[in-house]
mmCIF file of C-alpha atoms in Angstrom:
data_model
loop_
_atom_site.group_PDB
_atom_site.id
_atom_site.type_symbol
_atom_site.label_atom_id
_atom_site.label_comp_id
_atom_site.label_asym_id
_atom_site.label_seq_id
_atom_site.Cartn_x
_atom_site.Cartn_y
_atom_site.Cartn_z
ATOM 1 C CA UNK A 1 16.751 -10.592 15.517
ATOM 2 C CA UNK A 2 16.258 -13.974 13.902
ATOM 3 C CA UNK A 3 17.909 -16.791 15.068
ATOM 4 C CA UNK A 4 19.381 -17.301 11.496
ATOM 5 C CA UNK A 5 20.953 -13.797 11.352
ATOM 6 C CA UNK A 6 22.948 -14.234 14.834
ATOM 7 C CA UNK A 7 24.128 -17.629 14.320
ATOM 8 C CA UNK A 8 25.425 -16.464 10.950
ATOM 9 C CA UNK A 9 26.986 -13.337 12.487
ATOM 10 C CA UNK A 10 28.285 -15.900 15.333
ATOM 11 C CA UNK A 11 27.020 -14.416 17.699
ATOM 12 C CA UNK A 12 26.278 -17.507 20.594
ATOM 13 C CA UNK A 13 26.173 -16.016 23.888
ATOM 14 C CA UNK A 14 22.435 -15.826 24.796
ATOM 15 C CA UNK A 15 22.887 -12.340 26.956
ATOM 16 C CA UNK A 16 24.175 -11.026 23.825
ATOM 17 C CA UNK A 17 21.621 -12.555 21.072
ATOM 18 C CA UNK A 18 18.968 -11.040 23.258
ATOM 19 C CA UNK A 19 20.955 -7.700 23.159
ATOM 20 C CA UNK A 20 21.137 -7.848 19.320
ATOM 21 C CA UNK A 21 17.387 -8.599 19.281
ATOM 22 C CA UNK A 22 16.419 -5.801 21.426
ATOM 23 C CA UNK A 23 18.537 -3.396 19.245
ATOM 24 C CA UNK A 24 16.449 -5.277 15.950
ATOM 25 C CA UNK A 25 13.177 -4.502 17.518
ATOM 26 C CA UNK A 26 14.184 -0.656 18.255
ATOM 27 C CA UNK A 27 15.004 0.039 14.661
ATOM 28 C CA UNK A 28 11.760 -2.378 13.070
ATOM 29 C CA UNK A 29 9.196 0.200 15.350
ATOM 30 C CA UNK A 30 11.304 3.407 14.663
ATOM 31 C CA UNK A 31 13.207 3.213 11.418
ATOM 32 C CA UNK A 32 11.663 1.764 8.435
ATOM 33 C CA UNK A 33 13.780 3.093 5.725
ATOM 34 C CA UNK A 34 16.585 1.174 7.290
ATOM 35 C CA UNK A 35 15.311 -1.488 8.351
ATOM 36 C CA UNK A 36 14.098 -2.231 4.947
ATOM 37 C CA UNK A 37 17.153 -1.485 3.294
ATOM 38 C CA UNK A 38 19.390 -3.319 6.344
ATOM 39 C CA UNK A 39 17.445 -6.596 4.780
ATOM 40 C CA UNK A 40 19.289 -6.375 1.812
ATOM 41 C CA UNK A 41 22.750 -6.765 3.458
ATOM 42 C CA UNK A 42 24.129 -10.593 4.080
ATOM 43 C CA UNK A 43 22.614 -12.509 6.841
ATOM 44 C CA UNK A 44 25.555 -11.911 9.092
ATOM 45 C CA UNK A 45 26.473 -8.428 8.888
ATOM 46 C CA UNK A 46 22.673 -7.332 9.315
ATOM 47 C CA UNK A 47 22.651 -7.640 13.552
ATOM 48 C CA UNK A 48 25.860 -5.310 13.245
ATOM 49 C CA UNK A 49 23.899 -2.575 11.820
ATOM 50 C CA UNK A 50 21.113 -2.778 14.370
ATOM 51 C CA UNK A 51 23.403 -2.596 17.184
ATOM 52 C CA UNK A 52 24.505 0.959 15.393
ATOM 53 C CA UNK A 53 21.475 2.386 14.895
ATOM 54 C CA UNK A 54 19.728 0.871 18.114
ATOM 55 C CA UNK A 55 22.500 2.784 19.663
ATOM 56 C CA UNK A 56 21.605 6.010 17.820
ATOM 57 C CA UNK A 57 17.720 5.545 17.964
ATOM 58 C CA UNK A 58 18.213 5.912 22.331
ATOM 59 C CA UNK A 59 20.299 8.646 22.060
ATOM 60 C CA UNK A 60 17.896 10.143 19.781
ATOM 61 C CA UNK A 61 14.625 9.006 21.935
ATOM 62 C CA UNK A 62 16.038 10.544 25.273
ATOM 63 C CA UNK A 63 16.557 14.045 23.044
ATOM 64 C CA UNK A 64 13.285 14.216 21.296
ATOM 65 C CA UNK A 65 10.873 11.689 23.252
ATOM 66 C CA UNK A 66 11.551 11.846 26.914
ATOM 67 C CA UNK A 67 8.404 12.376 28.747
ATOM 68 C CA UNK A 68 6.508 15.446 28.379
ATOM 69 C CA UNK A 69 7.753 18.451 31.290
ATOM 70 C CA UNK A 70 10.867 16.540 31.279
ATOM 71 C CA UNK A 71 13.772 19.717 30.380
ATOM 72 C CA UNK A 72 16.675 20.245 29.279
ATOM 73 C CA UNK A 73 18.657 19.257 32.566
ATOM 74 C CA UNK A 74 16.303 16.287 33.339
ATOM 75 C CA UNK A 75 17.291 15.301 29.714
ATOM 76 C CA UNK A 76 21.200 15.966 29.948
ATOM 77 C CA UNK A 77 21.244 14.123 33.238
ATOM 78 C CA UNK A 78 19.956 11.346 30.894
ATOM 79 C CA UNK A 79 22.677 11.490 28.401
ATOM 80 C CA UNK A 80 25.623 11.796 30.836
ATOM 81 C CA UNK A 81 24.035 8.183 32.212
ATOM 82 C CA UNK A 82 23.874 7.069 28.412
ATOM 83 C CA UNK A 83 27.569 8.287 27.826
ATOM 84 C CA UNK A 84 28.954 6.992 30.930
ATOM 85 C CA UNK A 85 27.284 3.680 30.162
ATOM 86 C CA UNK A 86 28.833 3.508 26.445
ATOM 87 C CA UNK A 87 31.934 4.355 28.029
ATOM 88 C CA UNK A 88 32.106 1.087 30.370
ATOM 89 C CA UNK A 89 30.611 -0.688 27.925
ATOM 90 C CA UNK A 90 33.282 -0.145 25.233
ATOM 91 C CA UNK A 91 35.412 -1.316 27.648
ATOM 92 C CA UNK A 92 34.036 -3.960 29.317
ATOM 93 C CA UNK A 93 30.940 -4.833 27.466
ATOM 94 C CA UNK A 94 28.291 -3.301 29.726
ATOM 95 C CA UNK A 95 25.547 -4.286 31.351
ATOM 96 C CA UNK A 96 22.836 -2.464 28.783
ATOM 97 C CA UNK A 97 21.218 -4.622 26.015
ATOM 98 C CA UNK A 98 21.756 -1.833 23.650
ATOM 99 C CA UNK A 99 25.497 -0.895 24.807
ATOM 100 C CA UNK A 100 25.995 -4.508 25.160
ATOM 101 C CA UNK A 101 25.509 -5.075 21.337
ATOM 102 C CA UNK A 102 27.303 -2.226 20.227
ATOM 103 C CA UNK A 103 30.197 -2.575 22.133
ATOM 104 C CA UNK A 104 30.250 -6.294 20.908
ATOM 105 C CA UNK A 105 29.721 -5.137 17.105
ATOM 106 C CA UNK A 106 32.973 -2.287 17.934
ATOM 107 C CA UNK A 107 34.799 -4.989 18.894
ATOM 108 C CA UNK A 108 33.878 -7.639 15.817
ATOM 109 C CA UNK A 109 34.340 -4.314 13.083
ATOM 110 C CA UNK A 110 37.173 -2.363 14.458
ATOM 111 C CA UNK A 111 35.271 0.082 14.811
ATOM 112 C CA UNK A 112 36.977 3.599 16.190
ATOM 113 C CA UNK A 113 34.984 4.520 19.464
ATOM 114 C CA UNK A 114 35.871 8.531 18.677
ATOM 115 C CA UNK A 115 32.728 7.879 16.421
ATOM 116 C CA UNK A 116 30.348 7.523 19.389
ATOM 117 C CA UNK A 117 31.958 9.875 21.752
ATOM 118 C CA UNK A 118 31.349 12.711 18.583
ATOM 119 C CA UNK A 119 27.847 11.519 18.448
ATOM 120 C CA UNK A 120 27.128 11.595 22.058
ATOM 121 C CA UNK A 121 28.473 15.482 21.627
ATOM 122 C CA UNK A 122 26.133 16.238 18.917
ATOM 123 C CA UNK A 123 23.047 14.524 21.113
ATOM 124 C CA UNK A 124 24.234 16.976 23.912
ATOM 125 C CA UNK A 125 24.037 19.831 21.764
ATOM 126 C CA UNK A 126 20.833 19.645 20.585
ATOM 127 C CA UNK A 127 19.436 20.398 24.237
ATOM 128 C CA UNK A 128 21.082 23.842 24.124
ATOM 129 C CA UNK A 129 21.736 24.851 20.089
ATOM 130 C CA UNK A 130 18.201 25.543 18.442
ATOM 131 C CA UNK A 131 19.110 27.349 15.207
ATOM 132 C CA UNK A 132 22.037 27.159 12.911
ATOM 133 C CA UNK A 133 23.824 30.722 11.336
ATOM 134 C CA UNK A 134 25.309 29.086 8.481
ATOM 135 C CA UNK A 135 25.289 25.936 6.234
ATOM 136 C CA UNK A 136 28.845 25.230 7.945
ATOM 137 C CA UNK A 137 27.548 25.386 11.423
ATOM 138 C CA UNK A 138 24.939 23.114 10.906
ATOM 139 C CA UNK A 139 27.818 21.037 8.925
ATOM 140 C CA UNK A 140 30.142 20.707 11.503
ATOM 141 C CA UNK A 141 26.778 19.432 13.691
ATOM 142 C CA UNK A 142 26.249 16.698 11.546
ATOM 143 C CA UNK A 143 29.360 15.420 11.559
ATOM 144 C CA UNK A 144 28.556 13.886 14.882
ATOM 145 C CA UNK A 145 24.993 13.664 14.252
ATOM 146 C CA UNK A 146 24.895 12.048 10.898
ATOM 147 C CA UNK A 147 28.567 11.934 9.256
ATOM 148 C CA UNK A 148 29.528 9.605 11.920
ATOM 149 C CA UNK A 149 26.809 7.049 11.462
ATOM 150 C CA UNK A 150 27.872 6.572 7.877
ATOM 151 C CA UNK A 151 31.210 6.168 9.058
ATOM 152 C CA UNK A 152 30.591 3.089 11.897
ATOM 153 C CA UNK A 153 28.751 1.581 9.301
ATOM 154 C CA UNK A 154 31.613 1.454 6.493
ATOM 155 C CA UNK A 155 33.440 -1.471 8.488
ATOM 156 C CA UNK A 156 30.618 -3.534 8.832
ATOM 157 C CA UNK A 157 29.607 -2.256 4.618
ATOM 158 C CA UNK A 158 33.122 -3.735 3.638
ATOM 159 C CA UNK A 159 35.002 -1.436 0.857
ATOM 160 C CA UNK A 160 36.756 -2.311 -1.892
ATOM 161 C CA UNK A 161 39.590 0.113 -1.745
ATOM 162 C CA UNK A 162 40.999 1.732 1.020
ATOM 163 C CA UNK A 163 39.063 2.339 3.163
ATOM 164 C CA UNK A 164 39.926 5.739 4.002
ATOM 165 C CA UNK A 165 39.209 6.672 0.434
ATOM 166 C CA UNK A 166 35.754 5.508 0.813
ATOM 167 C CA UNK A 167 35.057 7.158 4.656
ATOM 168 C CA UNK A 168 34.607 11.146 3.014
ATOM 169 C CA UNK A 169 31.339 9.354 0.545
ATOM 170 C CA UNK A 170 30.246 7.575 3.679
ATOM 171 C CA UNK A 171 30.203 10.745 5.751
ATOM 172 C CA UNK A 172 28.437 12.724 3.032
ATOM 173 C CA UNK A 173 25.919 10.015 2.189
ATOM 174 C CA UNK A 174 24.777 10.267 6.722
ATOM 175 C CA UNK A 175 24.832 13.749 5.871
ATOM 176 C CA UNK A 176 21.988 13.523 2.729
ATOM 177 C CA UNK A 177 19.999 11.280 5.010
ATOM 178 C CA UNK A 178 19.478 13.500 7.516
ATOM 179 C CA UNK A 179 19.432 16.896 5.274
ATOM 180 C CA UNK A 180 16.041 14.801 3.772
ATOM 181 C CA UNK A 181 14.875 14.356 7.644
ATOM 182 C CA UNK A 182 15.227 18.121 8.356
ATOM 183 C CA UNK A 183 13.635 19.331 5.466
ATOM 184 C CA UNK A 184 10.868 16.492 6.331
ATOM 185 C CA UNK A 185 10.484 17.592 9.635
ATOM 186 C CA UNK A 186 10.768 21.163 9.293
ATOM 187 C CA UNK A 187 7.573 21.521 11.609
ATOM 188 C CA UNK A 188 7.853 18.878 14.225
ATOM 189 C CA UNK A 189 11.266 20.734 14.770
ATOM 190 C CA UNK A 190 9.786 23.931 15.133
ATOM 191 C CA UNK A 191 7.434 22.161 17.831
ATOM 192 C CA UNK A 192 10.450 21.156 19.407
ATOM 193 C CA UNK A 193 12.314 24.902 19.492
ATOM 194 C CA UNK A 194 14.730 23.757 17.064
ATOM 195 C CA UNK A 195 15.492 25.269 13.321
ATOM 196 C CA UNK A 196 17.921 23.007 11.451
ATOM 197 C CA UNK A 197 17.447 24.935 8.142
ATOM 198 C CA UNK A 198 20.394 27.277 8.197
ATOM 199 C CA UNK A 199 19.480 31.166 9.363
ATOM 200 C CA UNK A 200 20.880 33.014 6.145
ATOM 201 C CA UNK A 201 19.539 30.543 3.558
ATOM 202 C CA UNK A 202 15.903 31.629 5.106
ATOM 203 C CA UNK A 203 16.468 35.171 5.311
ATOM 204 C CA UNK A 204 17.677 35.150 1.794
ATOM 205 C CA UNK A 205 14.255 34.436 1.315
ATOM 206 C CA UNK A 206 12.814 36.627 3.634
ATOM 207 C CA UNK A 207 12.077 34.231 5.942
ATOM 208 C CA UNK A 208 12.506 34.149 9.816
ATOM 209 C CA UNK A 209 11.946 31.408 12.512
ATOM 210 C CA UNK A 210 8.622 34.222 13.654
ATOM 211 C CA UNK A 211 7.241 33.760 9.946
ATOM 212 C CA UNK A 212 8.058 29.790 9.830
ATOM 213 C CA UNK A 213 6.013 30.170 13.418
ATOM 214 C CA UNK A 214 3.196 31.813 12.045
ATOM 215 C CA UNK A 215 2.683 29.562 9.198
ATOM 216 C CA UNK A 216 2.567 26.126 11.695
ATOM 217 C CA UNK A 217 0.305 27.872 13.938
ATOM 218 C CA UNK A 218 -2.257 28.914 10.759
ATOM 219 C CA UNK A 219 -1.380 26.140 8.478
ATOM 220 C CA UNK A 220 -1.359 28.853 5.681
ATOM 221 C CA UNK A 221 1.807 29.129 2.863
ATOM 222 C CA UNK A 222 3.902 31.551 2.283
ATOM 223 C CA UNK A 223 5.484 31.805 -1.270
ATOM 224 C CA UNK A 224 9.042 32.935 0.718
ATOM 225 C CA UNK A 225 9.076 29.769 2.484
ATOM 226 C CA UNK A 226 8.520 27.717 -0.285
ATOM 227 C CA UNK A 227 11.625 29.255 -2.097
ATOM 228 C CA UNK A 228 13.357 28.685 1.234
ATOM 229 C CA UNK A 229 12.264 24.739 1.421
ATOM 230 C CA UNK A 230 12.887 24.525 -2.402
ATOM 231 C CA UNK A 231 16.842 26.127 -2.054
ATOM 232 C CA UNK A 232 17.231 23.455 0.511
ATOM 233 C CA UNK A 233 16.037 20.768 -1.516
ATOM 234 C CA UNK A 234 18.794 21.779 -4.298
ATOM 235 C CA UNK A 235 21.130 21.910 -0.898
ATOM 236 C CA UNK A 236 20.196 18.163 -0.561
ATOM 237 C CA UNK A 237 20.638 16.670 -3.817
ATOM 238 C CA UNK A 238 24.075 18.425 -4.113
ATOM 239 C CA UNK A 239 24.761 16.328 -0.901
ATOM 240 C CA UNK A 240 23.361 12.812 -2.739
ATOM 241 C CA UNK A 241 25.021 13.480 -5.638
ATOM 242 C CA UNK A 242 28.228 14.145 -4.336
ATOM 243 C CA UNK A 243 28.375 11.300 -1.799
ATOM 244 C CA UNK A 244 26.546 8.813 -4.676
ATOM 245 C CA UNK A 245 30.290 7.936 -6.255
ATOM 246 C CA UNK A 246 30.810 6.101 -3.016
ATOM 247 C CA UNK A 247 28.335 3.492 -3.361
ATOM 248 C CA UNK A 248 30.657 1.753 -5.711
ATOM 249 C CA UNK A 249 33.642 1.791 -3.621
ATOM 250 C CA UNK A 250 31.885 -0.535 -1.108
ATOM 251 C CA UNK A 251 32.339 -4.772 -1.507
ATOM 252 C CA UNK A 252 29.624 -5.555 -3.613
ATOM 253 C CA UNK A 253 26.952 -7.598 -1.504
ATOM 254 C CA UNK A 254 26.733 -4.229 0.396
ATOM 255 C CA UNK A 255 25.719 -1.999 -2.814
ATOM 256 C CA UNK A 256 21.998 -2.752 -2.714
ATOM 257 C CA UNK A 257 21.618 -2.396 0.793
ATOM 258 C CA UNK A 258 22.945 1.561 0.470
ATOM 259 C CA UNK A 259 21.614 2.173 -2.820
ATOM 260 C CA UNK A 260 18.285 1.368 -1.844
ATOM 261 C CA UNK A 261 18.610 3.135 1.445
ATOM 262 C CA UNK A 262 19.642 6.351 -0.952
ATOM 263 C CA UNK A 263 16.900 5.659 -3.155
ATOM 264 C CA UNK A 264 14.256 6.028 -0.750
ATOM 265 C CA UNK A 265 15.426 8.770 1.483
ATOM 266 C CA UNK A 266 16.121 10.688 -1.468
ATOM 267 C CA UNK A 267 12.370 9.654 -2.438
ATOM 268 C CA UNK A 268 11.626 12.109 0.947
ATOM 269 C CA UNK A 269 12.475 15.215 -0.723
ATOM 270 C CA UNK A 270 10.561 14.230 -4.241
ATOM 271 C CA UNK A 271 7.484 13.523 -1.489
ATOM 272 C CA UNK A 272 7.699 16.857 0.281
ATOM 273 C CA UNK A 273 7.440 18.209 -3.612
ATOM 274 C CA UNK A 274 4.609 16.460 -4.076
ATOM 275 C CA UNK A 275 3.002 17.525 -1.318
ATOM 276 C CA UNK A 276 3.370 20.834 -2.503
ATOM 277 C CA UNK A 277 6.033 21.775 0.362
ATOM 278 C CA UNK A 278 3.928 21.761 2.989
ATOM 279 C CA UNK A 279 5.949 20.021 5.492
ATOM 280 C CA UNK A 280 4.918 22.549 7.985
ATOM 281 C CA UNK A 281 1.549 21.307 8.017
ATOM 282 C CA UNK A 282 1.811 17.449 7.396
ATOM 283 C CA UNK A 283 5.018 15.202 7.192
ATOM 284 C CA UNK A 284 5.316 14.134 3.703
ATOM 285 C CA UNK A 285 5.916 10.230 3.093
ATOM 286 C CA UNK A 286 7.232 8.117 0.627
ATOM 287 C CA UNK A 287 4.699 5.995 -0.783
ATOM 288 C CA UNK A 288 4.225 2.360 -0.208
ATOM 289 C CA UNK A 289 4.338 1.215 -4.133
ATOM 290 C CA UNK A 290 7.413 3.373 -4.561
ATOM 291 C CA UNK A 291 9.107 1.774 -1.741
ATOM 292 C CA UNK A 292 7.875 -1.777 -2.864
ATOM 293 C CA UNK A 293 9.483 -0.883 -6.115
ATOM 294 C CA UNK A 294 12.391 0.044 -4.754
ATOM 295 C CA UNK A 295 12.802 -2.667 -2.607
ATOM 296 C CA UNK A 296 11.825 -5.056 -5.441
ATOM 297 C CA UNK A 297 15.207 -3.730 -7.404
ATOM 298 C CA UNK A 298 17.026 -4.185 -4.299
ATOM 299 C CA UNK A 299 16.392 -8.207 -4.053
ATOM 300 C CA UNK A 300 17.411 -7.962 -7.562
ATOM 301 C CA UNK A 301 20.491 -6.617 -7.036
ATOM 302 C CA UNK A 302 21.205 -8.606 -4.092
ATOM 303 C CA UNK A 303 20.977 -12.115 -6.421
ATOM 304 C CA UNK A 304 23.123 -10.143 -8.660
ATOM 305 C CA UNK A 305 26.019 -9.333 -6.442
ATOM 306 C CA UNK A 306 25.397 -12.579 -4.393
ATOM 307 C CA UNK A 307 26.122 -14.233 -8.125
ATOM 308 C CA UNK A 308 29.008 -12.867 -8.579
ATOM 309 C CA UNK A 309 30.632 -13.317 -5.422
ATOM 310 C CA UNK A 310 30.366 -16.730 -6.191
ATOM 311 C CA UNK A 311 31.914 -17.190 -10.418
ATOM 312 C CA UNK A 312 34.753 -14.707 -9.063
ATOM 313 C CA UNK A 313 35.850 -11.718 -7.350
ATOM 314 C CA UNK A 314 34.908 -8.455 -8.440
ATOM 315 C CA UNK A 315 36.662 -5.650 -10.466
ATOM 316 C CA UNK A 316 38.025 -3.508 -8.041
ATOM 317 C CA UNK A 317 36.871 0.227 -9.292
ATOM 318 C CA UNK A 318 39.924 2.841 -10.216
ATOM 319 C CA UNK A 319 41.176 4.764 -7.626
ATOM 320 C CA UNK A 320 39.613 8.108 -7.538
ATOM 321 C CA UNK A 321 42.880 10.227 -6.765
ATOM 322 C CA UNK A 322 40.550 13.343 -7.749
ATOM 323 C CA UNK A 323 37.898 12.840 -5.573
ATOM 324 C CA UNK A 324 37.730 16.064 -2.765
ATOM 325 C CA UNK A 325 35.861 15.324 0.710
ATOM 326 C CA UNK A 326 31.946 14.860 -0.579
ATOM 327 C CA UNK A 327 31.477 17.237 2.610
ATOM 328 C CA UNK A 328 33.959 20.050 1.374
ATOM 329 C CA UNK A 329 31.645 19.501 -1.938
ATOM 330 C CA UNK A 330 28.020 19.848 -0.563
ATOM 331 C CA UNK A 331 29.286 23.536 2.015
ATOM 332 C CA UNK A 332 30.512 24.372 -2.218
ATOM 333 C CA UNK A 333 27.317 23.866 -3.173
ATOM 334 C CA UNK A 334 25.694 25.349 -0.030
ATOM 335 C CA UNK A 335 27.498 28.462 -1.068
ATOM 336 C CA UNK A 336 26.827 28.349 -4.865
ATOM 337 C CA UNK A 337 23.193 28.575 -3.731
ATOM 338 C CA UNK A 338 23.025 31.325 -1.269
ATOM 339 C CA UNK A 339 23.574 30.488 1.668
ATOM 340 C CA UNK A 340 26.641 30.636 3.689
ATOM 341 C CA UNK A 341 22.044 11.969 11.260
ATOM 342 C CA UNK A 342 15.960 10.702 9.922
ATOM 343 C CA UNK A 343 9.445 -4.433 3.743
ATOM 344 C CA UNK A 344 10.389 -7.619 2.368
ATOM 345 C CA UNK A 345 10.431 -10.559 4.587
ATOM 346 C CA UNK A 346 13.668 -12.515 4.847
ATOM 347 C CA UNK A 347 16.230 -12.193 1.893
ATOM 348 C CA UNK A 348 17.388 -15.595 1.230
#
C-alpha cells in the first residue's frame, strides 16, 4: 500500500497502514485482474478493496493451498481459527493484519458483517461438497463464494441510486467472475476433487466427472466435453450480460474500475476459446496486449469521470423499476440452455 493511498483513505494508525499494506501485497502476488482494475478506483477507496479481497484471498489459500498431506480436518481446523478470528476482529479490531484491515474497512463502509459470515460458510463447504447437481446448487454456493464479494464491495463502489437497487447487479457481476474462473480452471479443480460445472449440464452432453478424468490424465479431447465447456460459456455470458446494467448504477469514478475488471475476466472465456477449450490441459490466459488495451481505456475513462466530477454532478440514471434479480436471470438462462467468487503504475 502506498503511502499516498492510506493517507488519502485516512488511514494514520501505523498498526493499521501496515495491515492495509499486507492485504495490498496479498492481492498484487495473487490477483492480477483486480489489482489492475482496483488502480482505476480513487486513491482513497483503493486500500478498502484490498482489505476485501486480502480477506478472501486467505480464506481461499487455506482451502486450496495449505500444505500438501494437509486434509480436510487439518484444513477446517484452519478455518474455524480464521472465523473465530474475523469474529473478534469485527468486534474489536483483531489482532491479524488481514482481519485488522477488514474489520477497519467494515467499520469506515458500513459494511453488513452477514457478508463474511456467508463467505466463511461457502469456504467451509468446499472441504466436503465436490460436485454440484444443478445450476441452482452451485448458485446458491456462490452466493457466499462470489455474490457476496460483489456485494462488500458496492459500499466502498458508491451507487448512484439506492443502493439496494444496485446490490442484485453487484451479486450477479461476483457471480460472472467466478463462472469465468471455473470454466478456467476446470482441470486444476479436477486435481483438487472438485467439479464446479453443474452434473446435468455435463451429462446432457454425455459427459461424466470419469470421462473429464480420463481426458486430464491423457491430455486428449473429447468432442462431448467441448459442447459441455462451450454450453457453459453461453451460461457465463448470460451471467455478464445480465449483471452489465449495473455498472451504470454505481457513482461514476467507480465505473472504470468495474468495467475494466468485467472486460478482462470476460476476456477469460474468449481465451479458453482460443485455446481451443482445452482448459483441461493448460489454463488459458488473457493476453498481455489485450489487457494493456484494456487498461489503457480504463485511464481514459478514469480522466473522464474524474472531469466530470469536477464541472458538476452527474445525471443520476432512471430507476429501473423492471429490473428482476440479475441472479433469478442467469438460473433463467441456465435453464433455457439445458441444464437445470477467480498493470499501470499509479493513476494520478
Amino acid at each position: 500500500m502506498t503511502d499516498r493511498e492510506l493517507d488519502a483513505a485516512g488511514i494514520t494508525d501505523p498498526v493499521l497502514r501496515a495491515a492495509y499494506r499486507h492485504c495490498r501485497a496479498l492481492n498484487a502476488r495473487h490477483g492480477r485482474t483486480y489489482f489492475l482494475a482496483t488502480r482505476l478506483l480513487p486513491v482513497e477507496r483503493r486500500p478498502a478493496v484490498h482489505a476485501l479481497y486480502g480477506f478472501a484471498r486467505w480464506a481461499d489459500d487455506i482451502v486450496d493451498s495449505l500444505e500438501a498431506g494437509a486434509g480436510p480436518a487439518v484444513r477446517a481446523r484452519a478455518l474455524a481459527r480464521l472465523q473465530t478470528e474475523m469474529e473478534e476482529g469485527l468486534r474489536r479490531g483483531g489482532d491479524e493484519p488481514v482481519v485488522q484491515a477488514l474489520a477497519d474497512t467494515a467499520r469506515r463502509y458500513g459494511i453488513d458483517h452477514a457478508h463474511f459470515r456467508d463467505f466463511m460458510t461457502a469456504m467451509r463447504s468446499d472441504l466436503v461438497v465436490s460436485a454440484y447437481p444443478t445450476y441452482a446448487d452451485l448458485n446458491a454456493y456462490m452466493h457466499g463464494s462470489a455474490a457476496v464479494i460483489g456485494l462488500q464491495m458496492l459500499p466502498v463502489l458508491g451507487t448512484v441510486v439506492a443502493r439496494e437497487e444496485a446490490e442484485p447487479y453487484a451479486a450477479a457481476l461476483g457471480v460472472a467472475f467466478q463462472l469465468s474462473n471455473f470454466l478456467r480452471d476446470v482441470g486444476e479443480d479436477l486435481d483438487r476433487g472438485r467439479v464446479y460445472l453443474p452434473a446435468d449440464l455435463l451429462a446432457g452432453h454425455g459427459v461424466d466427472r470419469e470421462l473429464l478424468a480420463w481426458s486430464r490424465a491423457t491430455g486428449r479431447p473429447d468432442h462431448r466435453i467441448t459442447s459441455a465447456l462451450r454450453e457453459f460459456e453461453a451460461l457465463t455470458r448470460g451471467v455478464y450480460r445480465a449483471a452489465t446494467p449495473g455498472i451504470e448504477l454505481l457513482e461514476p469514478v467507480a465505473r472504470p474500475c468495474i468495467r475494466t475488471a468485467a472486460v478482462l475476466y470476460g476476456g477469460i472465456l474468449d481465451a479458453v476459446a482460443r485455446d481451443g477449450w482445452t482448459v483441461l490441459h493448460r489454463r488459458s490466459v488473457v493476453r498481455r496486449r489485450h489487457r494493456a488495451v484494456v487498461a489503457a481505456d480504463g485511464l481514459v475513462r478514469v480522466a473522464a469521470a474524474r472531469l466530470g466530477a469536477r464541472t458538476g454532478p452527474g445525471r443520476r440514471p432512471p430507476a429501473r423499476t423492471d429490473a428482476p434479480p440479475a441472479l433469478a436471470l442467469a438460473a433463467t438462462s441456465a435453464s433455457a440452455s439445458g441444464s437445470a467468487v477467480r498493470s499501470p503504475e499509479e493513476v494520478a
